[in-house]
mmCIF file of C-alpha atoms and ligand atoms in Angstrom:
data_model
loop_
_atom_site.group_PDB
_atom_site.id
_atom_site.type_symbol
_atom_site.label_atom_id
_atom_site.label_comp_id
_atom_site.label_asym_id
_atom_site.label_seq_id
_atom_site.Cartn_x
_atom_site.Cartn_y
_atom_site.Cartn_z
ATOM 1 C CA UNK A 164 179.065 132.369 224.414
ATOM 2 C CA UNK A 165 181.995 135.205 223.420
ATOM 3 C CA UNK A 166 180.601 138.278 221.221
ATOM 4 C CA UNK A 167 183.055 140.034 219.746
ATOM 5 C CA UNK A 168 182.965 144.110 218.813
ATOM 6 C CA UNK A 169 183.709 144.678 214.954
ATOM 7 C CA UNK A 170 186.523 147.271 215.380
ATOM 8 C CA UNK A 171 186.662 146.468 211.013
ATOM 9 C CA UNK A 172 182.777 147.280 210.402
ATOM 10 C CA UNK A 173 182.688 150.232 213.671
ATOM 11 C CA UNK A 174 185.539 151.760 211.933
ATOM 12 C CA UNK A 175 184.007 152.015 208.224
ATOM 13 C CA UNK A 176 180.671 153.635 209.737
ATOM 14 C CA UNK A 177 182.708 156.453 211.226
ATOM 15 C CA UNK A 178 184.691 156.444 208.383
ATOM 16 C CA UNK A 179 181.048 157.536 206.546
ATOM 17 C CA UNK A 180 180.064 159.865 209.228
ATOM 18 C CA UNK A 181 183.637 162.009 208.538
ATOM 19 C CA UNK A 182 183.674 162.082 205.025
ATOM 20 C CA UNK A 183 179.703 163.569 205.114
ATOM 21 C CA UNK A 184 181.088 165.981 207.588
ATOM 22 C CA UNK A 185 183.857 166.937 205.704
ATOM 23 C CA UNK A 186 181.610 167.241 202.263
ATOM 24 C CA UNK A 187 179.970 169.892 204.561
ATOM 25 C CA UNK A 188 182.990 171.861 204.945
ATOM 26 C CA UNK A 189 184.189 171.540 201.601
ATOM 27 C CA UNK A 190 180.594 173.435 200.293
ATOM 28 C CA UNK A 191 181.923 176.310 202.805
ATOM 29 C CA UNK A 192 185.809 176.303 200.958
ATOM 30 C CA UNK A 193 186.765 174.488 204.016
ATOM 31 C CA UNK A 194 189.501 170.813 202.988
ATOM 32 C CA UNK A 195 190.997 169.118 206.200
ATOM 33 C CA UNK A 196 194.509 168.744 206.100
ATOM 34 C CA UNK A 197 196.309 166.030 207.601
ATOM 35 C CA UNK A 198 199.984 166.353 206.699
ATOM 36 C CA UNK A 199 202.290 163.485 208.310
ATOM 37 C CA UNK A 200 206.337 163.353 208.489
ATOM 38 C CA UNK A 201 208.024 159.926 208.229
ATOM 39 C CA UNK A 202 212.138 159.752 208.922
ATOM 40 C CA UNK A 203 213.695 157.079 207.938
ATOM 41 C CA UNK A 204 212.922 153.455 206.743
ATOM 42 C CA UNK A 205 210.919 151.618 209.690
ATOM 43 C CA UNK A 206 208.544 149.321 207.684
ATOM 44 C CA UNK A 207 206.477 149.443 210.245
ATOM 45 C CA UNK A 208 206.299 153.145 210.614
ATOM 46 C CA UNK A 209 205.813 152.938 206.472
ATOM 47 C CA UNK A 210 202.811 150.717 206.489
ATOM 48 C CA UNK A 211 200.988 153.092 209.292
ATOM 49 C CA UNK A 212 202.322 156.057 207.511
ATOM 50 C CA UNK A 213 200.760 154.660 204.418
ATOM 51 C CA UNK A 214 197.611 153.976 205.597
ATOM 52 C CA UNK A 215 197.091 157.274 207.144
ATOM 53 C CA UNK A 216 197.449 158.366 203.697
ATOM 54 C CA UNK A 217 194.690 156.109 202.839
ATOM 55 C CA UNK A 218 191.979 157.283 204.981
ATOM 56 C CA UNK A 219 192.665 160.952 204.101
ATOM 57 C CA UNK A 220 192.024 160.602 200.192
ATOM 58 C CA UNK A 221 189.025 157.921 201.982
ATOM 59 C CA UNK A 222 187.422 160.204 203.483
ATOM 60 C CA UNK A 223 188.121 163.198 201.353
ATOM 61 C CA UNK A 224 190.822 165.243 203.596
ATOM 62 C CA UNK A 225 193.944 167.101 202.106
ATOM 63 C CA UNK A 226 196.246 164.775 202.592
ATOM 64 C CA UNK A 227 200.632 165.483 203.056
ATOM 65 C CA UNK A 228 202.956 162.878 203.290
ATOM 66 C CA UNK A 229 206.684 163.870 203.763
ATOM 67 C CA UNK A 230 209.695 161.179 203.413
ATOM 68 C CA UNK A 231 212.398 161.923 204.585
ATOM 69 C CA UNK A 232 215.774 160.096 204.984
ATOM 70 C CA UNK A 233 217.291 158.354 207.656
ATOM 71 C CA UNK A 234 219.833 160.634 207.936
ATOM 72 C CA UNK A 235 217.622 164.254 207.942
ATOM 73 C CA UNK A 236 219.053 166.748 211.313
ATOM 74 C CA UNK A 237 217.588 167.635 213.822
ATOM 75 C CA UNK A 238 217.323 171.218 212.618
ATOM 76 C CA UNK A 239 215.790 170.963 208.885
ATOM 77 C CA UNK A 240 212.837 168.471 210.704
ATOM 78 C CA UNK A 241 212.484 171.080 212.977
ATOM 79 C CA UNK A 242 211.888 173.639 209.703
ATOM 80 C CA UNK A 243 209.872 171.399 208.184
ATOM 81 C CA UNK A 244 208.212 171.438 211.374
ATOM 82 C CA UNK A 245 207.901 174.867 211.771
ATOM 83 C CA UNK A 246 206.515 175.718 208.562
ATOM 84 C CA UNK A 247 203.600 173.446 208.637
ATOM 85 C CA UNK A 248 202.535 174.870 211.585
ATOM 86 C CA UNK A 249 201.993 178.230 209.864
ATOM 87 C CA UNK A 250 199.700 176.792 206.964
ATOM 88 C CA UNK A 251 196.558 177.398 206.822
ATOM 89 C CA UNK A 252 195.456 174.663 204.850
ATOM 90 C CA UNK A 253 197.104 172.393 207.500
ATOM 91 C CA UNK A 254 194.499 170.663 210.462
ATOM 92 C CA UNK A 255 196.589 168.134 211.557
ATOM 93 C CA UNK A 256 200.655 167.058 212.010
ATOM 94 C CA UNK A 257 202.390 164.570 213.319
ATOM 95 C CA UNK A 258 205.257 163.089 212.820
ATOM 96 C CA UNK A 259 205.237 159.282 212.982
ATOM 97 C CA UNK A 260 207.049 157.598 215.766
ATOM 98 C CA UNK A 261 210.056 156.261 216.357
ATOM 99 C CA UNK A 262 211.940 158.870 214.977
ATOM 100 C CA UNK A 263 215.523 157.925 214.353
ATOM 101 C CA UNK A 264 218.395 158.065 217.323
ATOM 102 C CA UNK A 265 220.010 161.579 216.639
ATOM 103 C CA UNK A 266 217.029 162.702 216.424
ATOM 104 C CA UNK A 267 215.576 164.030 220.059
ATOM 105 C CA UNK A 268 211.523 162.275 220.206
ATOM 106 C CA UNK A 269 209.929 164.886 222.963
ATOM 107 C CA UNK A 270 212.076 168.172 220.936
ATOM 108 C CA UNK A 271 209.532 166.982 217.779
ATOM 109 C CA UNK A 272 206.725 166.011 219.546
ATOM 110 C CA UNK A 273 206.901 169.720 221.862
ATOM 111 C CA UNK A 274 207.998 171.756 218.107
ATOM 112 C CA UNK A 275 204.320 171.394 217.082
ATOM 113 C CA UNK A 276 201.572 173.553 217.480
ATOM 114 C CA UNK A 277 199.163 171.921 219.952
ATOM 115 C CA UNK A 278 196.105 173.720 218.017
ATOM 116 C CA UNK A 279 197.397 170.899 215.402
ATOM 117 C CA UNK A 280 197.876 167.920 217.204
ATOM 118 C CA UNK A 281 196.206 165.422 216.394
ATOM 119 C CA UNK A 282 197.235 162.637 217.991
ATOM 120 C CA UNK A 283 196.839 164.975 221.128
ATOM 121 C CA UNK A 284 200.404 163.785 222.208
ATOM 122 C CA UNK A 285 201.517 167.663 223.402
ATOM 123 C CA UNK A 286 201.142 168.903 227.399
ATOM 124 C CA UNK A 287 198.590 171.518 226.451
ATOM 125 C CA UNK A 288 196.557 168.182 225.080
ATOM 126 C CA UNK A 289 196.961 166.232 228.100
ATOM 127 C CA UNK A 290 196.031 168.422 230.668
ATOM 128 C CA UNK A 291 192.954 169.811 229.131
ATOM 129 C CA UNK A 292 192.195 166.520 228.687
ATOM 130 C CA UNK A 293 192.726 165.465 232.431
ATOM 131 C CA UNK A 294 190.418 168.415 234.005
ATOM 132 C CA UNK A 295 188.153 168.065 231.668
ATOM 133 C CA UNK A 296 188.527 171.579 228.776
ATOM 134 C CA UNK A 297 188.509 170.943 225.308
ATOM 135 C CA UNK A 298 191.608 168.598 223.480
ATOM 136 C CA UNK A 299 192.394 166.700 221.139
ATOM 137 C CA UNK A 300 191.977 163.676 222.172
ATOM 138 C CA UNK A 301 194.991 160.401 221.742
ATOM 139 C CA UNK A 302 193.593 157.949 219.245
ATOM 140 C CA UNK A 303 193.351 154.751 220.443
ATOM 141 C CA UNK A 304 192.064 155.341 223.606
ATOM 142 C CA UNK A 305 189.421 157.416 222.183
ATOM 143 C CA UNK A 306 188.394 154.171 219.618
ATOM 144 C CA UNK A 307 188.417 152.289 222.745
ATOM 145 C CA UNK A 308 185.712 154.370 224.248
ATOM 146 C CA UNK A 309 183.953 153.825 221.246
ATOM 147 C CA UNK A 310 184.432 150.598 220.929
ATOM 148 C CA UNK A 311 183.552 149.753 224.222
ATOM 149 C CA UNK A 312 180.075 151.839 223.782
ATOM 150 C CA UNK A 313 178.847 149.343 220.655
ATOM 151 C CA UNK A 314 179.334 146.052 223.331
ATOM 152 C CA UNK A 315 176.058 148.680 224.650
ATOM 153 C CA UNK A 316 176.806 147.764 228.150
ATOM 154 C CA UNK A 317 176.983 151.134 230.289
ATOM 155 C CA UNK A 318 180.461 152.223 231.514
ATOM 156 C CA UNK A 319 178.616 154.964 234.496
ATOM 157 C CA UNK A 320 179.196 152.898 237.880
ATOM 158 C CA UNK A 321 181.673 149.102 236.321
ATOM 159 C CA UNK A 322 184.978 148.316 237.836
ATOM 160 C CA UNK A 323 187.417 149.690 235.072
ATOM 161 C CA UNK A 324 190.584 148.009 234.826
ATOM 162 C CA UNK A 325 193.620 149.909 232.492
ATOM 163 C CA UNK A 326 196.609 147.741 232.124
ATOM 164 C CA UNK A 327 199.384 149.499 231.155
ATOM 165 C CA UNK A 328 200.436 153.073 231.773
ATOM 166 C CA UNK A 329 201.667 154.396 228.664
ATOM 167 C CA UNK A 330 201.408 158.127 228.245
ATOM 168 C CA UNK A 331 200.003 156.945 224.423
ATOM 169 C CA UNK A 332 196.902 154.690 225.547
ATOM 170 C CA UNK A 333 197.259 153.382 229.464
ATOM 171 C CA UNK A 334 196.908 156.729 231.614
ATOM 172 C CA UNK A 335 194.726 159.240 228.930
ATOM 173 C CA UNK A 336 192.366 155.629 228.318
ATOM 174 C CA UNK A 337 191.863 155.681 232.265
ATOM 175 C CA UNK A 338 190.777 159.424 232.342
ATOM 176 C CA UNK A 339 188.178 159.137 229.717
ATOM 177 C CA UNK A 340 186.782 155.674 231.663
ATOM 178 C CA UNK A 341 186.772 158.273 234.893
ATOM 179 C CA UNK A 342 185.245 160.738 233.171
ATOM 180 C CA UNK A 343 182.388 157.806 231.792
ATOM 181 C CA UNK A 344 181.741 157.716 235.642
ATOM 182 C CA UNK A 345 183.625 154.383 235.682
ATOM 183 C CA UNK A 346 186.214 153.090 238.815
ATOM 184 C CA UNK A 347 188.694 152.919 237.338
ATOM 185 C CA UNK A 348 191.991 151.240 238.451
ATOM 186 C CA UNK A 349 195.587 151.235 236.303
ATOM 187 C CA UNK A 350 197.348 148.170 236.683
ATOM 188 C CA UNK A 351 201.695 147.592 235.094
ATOM 189 C CA UNK A 352 204.218 145.716 235.089
ATOM 190 C CA UNK A 353 204.927 146.510 239.308
ATOM 191 C CA UNK A 354 201.134 145.745 240.332
ATOM 192 C CA UNK A 355 201.055 142.427 242.657
ATOM 193 C CA UNK A 356 197.822 140.306 241.933
ATOM 194 C CA UNK A 357 197.263 141.259 238.623
ATOM 195 C CA UNK A 358 194.595 138.134 238.334
ATOM 196 C CA UNK A 359 192.712 139.335 241.653
ATOM 197 C CA UNK A 360 192.840 143.013 240.082
ATOM 198 C CA UNK A 361 191.226 142.030 236.633
ATOM 199 C CA UNK A 362 188.611 139.391 237.561
ATOM 200 C CA UNK A 363 186.841 142.117 239.310
ATOM 201 C CA UNK A 364 186.850 143.965 236.216
ATOM 202 C CA UNK A 365 183.274 144.298 234.312
ATOM 203 C CA UNK A 366 185.976 146.614 231.719
ATOM 204 C CA UNK A 367 189.139 145.636 230.614
ATOM 205 C CA UNK A 368 191.260 147.476 228.530
ATOM 206 C CA UNK A 369 194.430 145.970 227.664
ATOM 207 C CA UNK A 370 197.805 147.874 226.762
ATOM 208 C CA UNK A 371 200.929 145.652 227.385
ATOM 209 C CA UNK A 372 202.300 144.877 224.517
ATOM 210 C CA UNK A 373 203.036 140.609 225.735
ATOM 211 C CA UNK A 374 201.032 138.485 223.590
ATOM 212 C CA UNK A 375 198.475 136.224 225.007
ATOM 213 C CA UNK A 376 199.299 137.630 228.081
ATOM 214 C CA UNK A 377 196.626 137.850 229.954
ATOM 215 C CA UNK A 378 194.321 134.262 229.871
ATOM 216 C CA UNK A 379 190.690 134.141 230.153
ATOM 217 C CA UNK A 380 190.273 132.172 233.617
ATOM 218 C CA UNK A 381 191.899 136.127 234.807
ATOM 219 C CA UNK A 382 189.066 137.472 233.320
ATOM 220 C CA UNK A 383 184.894 137.719 234.969
ATOM 221 C CA UNK A 384 182.562 136.644 233.868
ATOM 222 C CA UNK A 385 180.374 139.254 231.755
ATOM 223 C CA UNK A 386 182.558 141.260 230.956
ATOM 224 C CA UNK A 387 183.859 143.460 228.898
ATOM 225 C CA UNK A 388 187.767 143.247 227.387
ATOM 226 C CA UNK A 389 189.405 145.225 224.927
ATOM 227 C CA UNK A 390 192.648 144.235 223.461
ATOM 228 C CA UNK A 391 194.586 146.445 222.104
ATOM 229 C CA UNK A 392 197.218 144.966 221.699
ATOM 230 C CA UNK A 393 199.415 144.038 218.107
ATOM 231 C CA UNK A 394 202.137 141.341 218.805
ATOM 232 C CA UNK A 395 203.901 138.628 217.038
ATOM 233 C CA UNK A 396 203.691 135.264 218.530
ATOM 234 C CA UNK A 397 206.379 132.766 217.652
ATOM 235 C CA UNK A 398 204.640 131.705 214.869
ATOM 236 C CA UNK A 399 204.969 135.538 213.994
ATOM 237 C CA UNK A 400 201.051 135.447 213.199
ATOM 238 C CA UNK A 401 199.621 138.934 214.972
ATOM 239 C CA UNK A 402 197.989 138.615 218.206
ATOM 240 C CA UNK A 403 197.005 140.385 220.901
ATOM 241 C CA UNK A 404 197.937 141.304 224.396
ATOM 242 C CA UNK A 405 193.877 138.752 225.280
ATOM 243 C CA UNK A 406 194.858 134.759 224.486
ATOM 244 C CA UNK A 407 191.991 134.155 222.285
ATOM 245 C CA UNK A 408 192.179 131.152 222.923
ATOM 246 C CA UNK A 409 191.181 130.679 226.589
ATOM 247 C CA UNK A 410 188.312 133.060 226.275
ATOM 248 C CA UNK A 411 186.237 130.986 224.188
ATOM 249 C CA UNK A 412 182.851 129.842 225.931
ATOM 250 C CA UNK A 413 183.067 133.349 228.303
ATOM 251 C CA UNK A 414 180.366 134.744 228.036
ATOM 252 C CA UNK A 415 182.412 138.293 227.125
ATOM 253 C CA UNK A 416 182.722 141.326 224.783
ATOM 254 C CA UNK A 417 185.944 141.111 223.106
ATOM 255 C CA UNK A 418 187.739 142.945 220.863
ATOM 256 C CA UNK A 419 189.407 140.269 217.810
ATOM 257 C CA UNK A 420 193.519 140.970 216.823
ATOM 258 C CA UNK A 421 193.377 141.865 213.504
ATOM 259 C CA UNK A 422 190.197 144.295 213.511
ATOM 260 C CA UNK A 423 189.086 145.375 216.687
ATOM 261 C CA UNK A 424 191.097 149.139 217.831
ATOM 262 C CA UNK A 425 193.673 148.945 215.089
ATOM 263 C CA UNK A 426 190.983 149.960 212.047
ATOM 264 C CA UNK A 427 189.508 152.714 214.760
ATOM 265 C CA UNK A 428 192.437 154.478 215.806
ATOM 266 C CA UNK A 429 193.585 155.592 212.178
ATOM 267 C CA UNK A 430 189.938 156.328 212.151
ATOM 268 C CA UNK A 431 189.655 158.277 215.569
ATOM 269 C CA UNK A 432 193.100 160.448 214.204
ATOM 270 C CA UNK A 433 190.729 161.249 210.833
ATOM 271 C CA UNK A 434 188.276 162.286 213.282
ATOM 272 C CA UNK A 435 190.697 164.156 215.156
ATOM 273 C CA UNK A 436 191.921 166.641 212.161
ATOM 274 C CA UNK A 437 188.101 166.844 211.217
ATOM 275 C CA UNK A 438 187.330 168.768 214.614
ATOM 276 C CA UNK A 439 190.655 170.654 214.188
ATOM 277 C CA UNK A 440 189.312 171.798 211.014
ATOM 278 C CA UNK A 441 186.092 172.722 212.814
ATOM 279 C CA UNK A 442 187.375 174.538 215.278
ATOM 280 C CA UNK A 443 189.282 176.317 212.997
ATOM 281 C CA UNK A 444 186.481 177.239 211.550
ATOM 282 C CA UNK A 445 184.293 178.437 214.663
HETATM 283 N N1 LIG B 986 203.882 155.735 216.075
HETATM 284 C C1 LIG B 986 203.031 154.335 216.887
HETATM 285 N N2 LIG B 986 201.956 154.663 217.291
HETATM 286 C C2 LIG B 986 202.142 156.386 216.797
HETATM 287 C C3 LIG B 986 201.198 157.324 216.505
HETATM 288 O O1 LIG B 986 199.464 156.639 217.456
HETATM 289 N N3 LIG B 986 201.675 158.587 216.321
HETATM 290 C C4 LIG B 986 202.738 159.089 216.029
HETATM 291 N N4 LIG B 986 203.261 160.296 215.670
HETATM 292 N N5 LIG B 986 203.664 157.646 215.643
HETATM 293 C C5 LIG B 986 203.341 156.664 216.204
#
């Protein structure tokens, strides 16, 4: 029987834990602060940023959201980042991506103080993650590890296949699974025989960005399947990278879309911001 891993419920539990830690910090006179910068009118970004703001309020953080016009210059954006980099009350800082075309995304990301890079996008954090030093771990893969553990299936010694090699999800996901002592394979658009690779996997993390791309016949019985996909199907319905209908009846664990990885991602952003405030306190 297909068993679902409830990301919404787990995210609520994690937020309750974070809130309790925030209350302790507040008793010491520290309120974790997250600053989010949004440039332009991208509708998906507006939803994400609103949700981040809401989550901050829910866990008791100080939240600052800068909604800047589409024609903001790179110079003005960098000046704001510089100001927030130096602000004592801000522990986490991010610029919502994508930024408008006239702005150099890499220049913007690299301008962020690595000690406030709660997205975990900077080379300082990626490098630290790779060698097992203290780092801000990108939020989506961090949430995925929590979800896999929630299934109760042991990761150590298992064969894990990550599908997708992005800097934000696929690559850090593979590193985290390796740290958990899985045997890890990364598959991507040039992989030959994806089905063959997947059929050997005890753990699958799908981060491809193609609606219903992986079907039940490509998944081994007993596997834990984490679906990072957030796609619209031909009817405009939100669906994952895993074809849910063809998974029915399989003896597997699966994260649903919606209600799986999605709620965990922003929760891990809260966790990283909390960790940043705790690190600063020492
Ligand atoms: N755009 C889509 N996802 C993200 C994210 O996790 N962080 C930032 N900064 N921008 C995004």
